[in-house]
Amino acid sequence: MENYSIKISNVSKSYGDVSAIKNISFNVKKTEIFGLIGPDGAGKSTLIRILTTLLLPKTGNINLENLDIVKDFKKIRHIIGYMPGKFSLYQDLTVEENLNFFATVFGTTIKENYELIKDIYSQIEPFKNRKAGDLSGGMKQKLALSCALIHKPKVLFLDEPTTGVDAVSRKEFWEMLKKLQKKGITILVSTPYMDEASLCDRVALIQNGEIMSIDTPENITNQFNKTLYSIKTENKYQLLQDLKNYKNQNSVNAFGQFIHYTDKLEKLKIDDIKDYLKEKKHTNIEVKIIKANIEDCFIELMRE
Amino acid sequence: MTNTSIISAKNLSKKFGNFTANDNLNFEVYEGEIFGFLGANGAGKTTAIKILCGLSKPSSGKIKVAGFDVYKQTEDIKKNIGYMSQKFSLYEDLTVKENIRFYASIYGMKKKEIKAKTDELLNKLNFAHAKDKKIKDIPLGWKQKLAFSTAVFHNPKIVFLDEPTGGVDPVTRREFWNLIYETANKGITVFVTTHYMDEAEYCDRVSIMDAGKIVALDTPINLMKKYNSKNMDEVFLKIAR
């Protein structure tokens, strides 16, 4: 049991008539990167606000580093770092003033924990006299992460740190998280980008306040129990329509330049699909069987 | 998609003081085309979009949108385009129907026409039962589909979509792209920005901006070949850094 950093059992939360989280239970292991993967409105932020002691759960128990989320909230606040989805630093303080402020609030100094934030903070240090409000999106994100880390937390909560961030900056951000993990920090991160699931040790796929699946990304994709075809022809829009009208179609979803297809019958052969598409006058037909990714699994779980 | 140019930018530049946000951009967008406008945060996309929508004037260059000049005919441009962004599109405290009527009236549509088209649209989206619900009470996925439909309700020549699918679930995201395809098939040009690189592959052509310049412009297939990449994500990572 000592292996767990966070233990969540039967947690629910409602806002008026709307139940944001429905009886969720799971554990987060020490020093793992745990991903909450789901769209807006799934309940990710509510859960993170409960875990960071900012909201009280309606039901259930949560234990964080052997402390009770309700009774020991003051102690918990000292050992967690939190980066909210919305930029929440002081816009009219400089970069350095913000960092200093958070260090002081937690009874420490920039110097004392500089080693932990060095990789991240050194990238914005040349601008340390600039007001936080005048930073670019990527720099704001780095400052927010530095401030969340300045008191050397045991557990770090990141609420959609990469939303609206371009593909290059997203990649850099995940590299930073991997480094923090190596320093012994447990990380719980939420994201609407399905492709980021593969960067986590374990993930929970969450939709409408419920967890649809929870496991390593590898195990989740292995559980996809249908043969998945990846199909491409010259005319993508027409292909989408034609596959939707194919006699035993189970699912048809666009994935970039390809269309992912599953059939109700397991006996379907690649040549059957090719013949059908030839009949429909498609050219440059490509059909292959592929392994499902997290997004395939998420879509399939949403249908159930 | 036709070969008729609907947006034409020649040597488009925009400077803020010493900072060059758009550095000599050259591109054409064709009628009925789905044109992906990609780039890292801060690359200059928003600046360019504001100019193309008639909201900001370029420092130099010759730019025409829907046949109108971006220096002198900005009001004509606004009448002929639609716009939707992830952040703001619909009024939260107006109902579904009121939002549609509001936007349609702004674009000068007649009462009768608005009424007929509203019913048609609500049926198509399966929203008829929710027509009197306030926007703040409907799920995000619906909002985004409705916001898009409202942006093309007055049948503009071009619709600008600024990160329309951020945070939307994977099923709704695909339904949203079906709406985009339908719209383009009707001849409306779609000019779209996104951070989802699989969506870049749904575009007819994409441009990639970096530090104020367009550094690549071609079909997704050609870009993948040129940069020896298996998808647009790889292309983007190779180009934008």
PDB file of C-alpha atoms in Angstrom, chain A residues 38-40 137-138 160 163-172 192-195 207 232 236-237 240-241 244 252-258 295 298-299 302, chain B residues 39-41 45 86 140 163 166-174 178 181-182 185 195-199 201-203 221 224 230-233 236-237 240-241:
ATOM      1  CA  GLY A  38     -10.905  13.218 -21.831  1.00  0.00           C
ATOM      2  CA  PRO A  39     -12.726  16.072 -23.564  1.00  0.00           C
ATOM      3  CA  ASP A  40     -13.901  19.347 -21.995  1.00  0.00           C
ATOM      4  CA  GLY A 137       2.106  31.617 -24.182  1.00  0.00           C
ATOM      5  CA  GLY A 138       5.018  29.192 -24.054  1.00  0.00           C
ATOM      6  CA  GLU A 160      -4.484  20.746 -19.287  1.00  0.00           C
ATOM      7  CA  THR A 163      -4.263  22.876 -24.392  1.00  0.00           C
ATOM      8  CA  GLY A 164      -3.988  25.366 -27.245  1.00  0.00           C
ATOM      9  CA  VAL A 165      -0.242  24.821 -27.346  1.00  0.00           C
ATOM     10  CA  ASP A 166       1.394  23.983 -30.678  1.00  0.00           C
ATOM     11  CA  ALA A 167       2.813  20.535 -31.443  1.00  0.00           C
ATOM     12  CA  VAL A 168       6.444  21.600 -30.947  1.00  0.00           C
ATOM     13  CA  SER A 169       5.915  23.232 -27.541  1.00  0.00           C
ATOM     14  CA  ARG A 170       3.810  20.281 -26.450  1.00  0.00           C
ATOM     15  CA  LYS A 171       6.682  17.936 -27.188  1.00  0.00           C
ATOM     16  CA  GLU A 172       9.097  20.089 -25.182  1.00  0.00           C
ATOM     17  CA  PRO A 192      -7.830  16.491 -24.145  1.00  0.00           C
ATOM     18  CA  TYR A 193      -5.148  15.350 -26.629  1.00  0.00           C
ATOM     19  CA  MET A 194      -5.500  11.588 -27.022  1.00  0.00           C
ATOM     20  CA  ASP A 195      -2.032  11.209 -28.531  1.00  0.00           C
ATOM     21  CA  GLN A 207     -16.054  10.958 -20.154  1.00  0.00           C
ATOM     22  CA  LYS A 232      -7.022   5.156 -47.984  1.00  0.00           C
ATOM     23  CA  LYS A 236     -11.384  10.752 -48.969  1.00  0.00           C
ATOM     24  CA  TYR A 237     -14.808  12.357 -48.613  1.00  0.00           C
ATOM     25  CA  LEU A 240     -16.044   8.074 -45.879  1.00  0.00           C
ATOM     26  CA  GLN A 241     -19.560   8.002 -47.363  1.00  0.00           C
ATOM     27  CA  LYS A 244     -20.552   4.230 -43.956  1.00  0.00           C
ATOM     28  CA  VAL A 252     -16.001   4.456 -39.678  1.00  0.00           C
ATOM     29  CA  ASN A 253     -13.727   7.219 -38.412  1.00  0.00           C
ATOM     30  CA  ALA A 254     -11.363   9.586 -40.158  1.00  0.00           C
ATOM     31  CA  PHE A 255      -7.788   9.565 -38.829  1.00  0.00           C
ATOM     32  CA  GLY A 256      -5.803  12.115 -40.782  1.00  0.00           C
ATOM     33  CA  GLN A 257      -5.268  10.889 -44.331  1.00  0.00           C
ATOM     34  CA  PHE A 258      -6.617   7.418 -43.432  1.00  0.00           C
ATOM     35  CA  GLU A 295      -8.226   7.498 -29.782  1.00  0.00           C
ATOM     36  CA  PHE A 298     -11.754   6.102 -26.658  1.00  0.00           C
ATOM     37  CA  ILE A 299     -14.243   6.287 -29.526  1.00  0.00           C
ATOM     38  CA  MET A 302     -17.855   6.094 -25.934  1.00  0.00           C
TER      39      MET A 302
ATOM     40  CA  GLY B  39       2.101  27.452 -37.173  1.00  0.00           C
ATOM     41  CA  ALA B  40       3.501  27.485 -33.662  1.00  0.00           C
ATOM     42  CA  ASN B  41       2.060  29.843 -31.029  1.00  0.00           C
ATOM     43  CA  LYS B  45      -1.296  33.422 -37.580  1.00  0.00           C
ATOM     44  CA  GLN B  86     -13.027  28.340 -29.965  1.00  0.00           C
ATOM     45  CA  LEU B 140     -19.552  21.900 -25.633  1.00  0.00           C
ATOM     46  CA  GLU B 163      -9.009  26.438 -33.532  1.00  0.00           C
ATOM     47  CA  GLY B 166     -10.039  22.513 -29.127  1.00  0.00           C
ATOM     48  CA  GLY B 167     -11.081  20.290 -26.218  1.00  0.00           C
ATOM     49  CA  VAL B 168     -13.912  18.615 -28.128  1.00  0.00           C
ATOM     50  CA  ASP B 169     -14.381  14.831 -27.746  1.00  0.00           C
ATOM     51  CA  PRO B 170     -13.071  12.630 -30.583  1.00  0.00           C
ATOM     52  CA  VAL B 171     -16.491  11.681 -31.944  1.00  0.00           C
ATOM     53  CA  THR B 172     -17.784  15.262 -32.053  1.00  0.00           C
ATOM     54  CA  ARG B 173     -14.495  16.399 -33.581  1.00  0.00           C
ATOM     55  CA  ARG B 174     -15.145  14.077 -36.530  1.00  0.00           C
ATOM     56  CA  ASN B 178     -18.053  16.334 -41.672  1.00  0.00           C
ATOM     57  CA  TYR B 181     -16.500  18.946 -45.765  1.00  0.00           C
ATOM     58  CA  GLU B 182     -20.181  19.559 -46.557  1.00  0.00           C
ATOM     59  CA  ASN B 185     -18.552  20.911 -51.129  1.00  0.00           C
ATOM     60  CA  HIS B 195      -3.167  22.311 -33.302  1.00  0.00           C
ATOM     61  CA  TYR B 196      -4.435  18.816 -34.113  1.00  0.00           C
ATOM     62  CA  MET B 197      -2.084  17.554 -36.788  1.00  0.00           C
ATOM     63  CA  ASP B 198      -4.458  14.795 -37.916  1.00  0.00           C
ATOM     64  CA  GLU B 199      -6.861  17.602 -38.837  1.00  0.00           C
ATOM     65  CA  GLU B 201      -4.365  16.068 -43.080  1.00  0.00           C
ATOM     66  CA  TYR B 202      -8.072  16.744 -43.750  1.00  0.00           C
ATOM     67  CA  CYS B 203      -7.195  19.994 -45.514  1.00  0.00           C
ATOM     68  CA  ILE B 221       0.617  14.475 -49.190  1.00  0.00           C
ATOM     69  CA  MET B 224       4.852  14.411 -46.203  1.00  0.00           C
ATOM     70  CA  LYS B 230       4.642   9.500 -42.310  1.00  0.00           C
ATOM     71  CA  ASN B 231       2.215  12.128 -41.054  1.00  0.00           C
ATOM     72  CA  MET B 232       1.746  15.889 -40.667  1.00  0.00           C
ATOM     73  CA  ASP B 233       2.840  15.785 -37.036  1.00  0.00           C
ATOM     74  CA  PHE B 236       5.363  20.074 -38.412  1.00  0.00           C
ATOM     75  CA  LEU B 237       8.046  19.050 -35.930  1.00  0.00           C
ATOM     76  CA  ALA B 240       8.560  24.511 -37.065  1.00  0.00           C
ATOM     77  CA  ARG B 241      11.705  23.939 -35.035  1.00  0.00           C
TER      78      ARG B 241
END
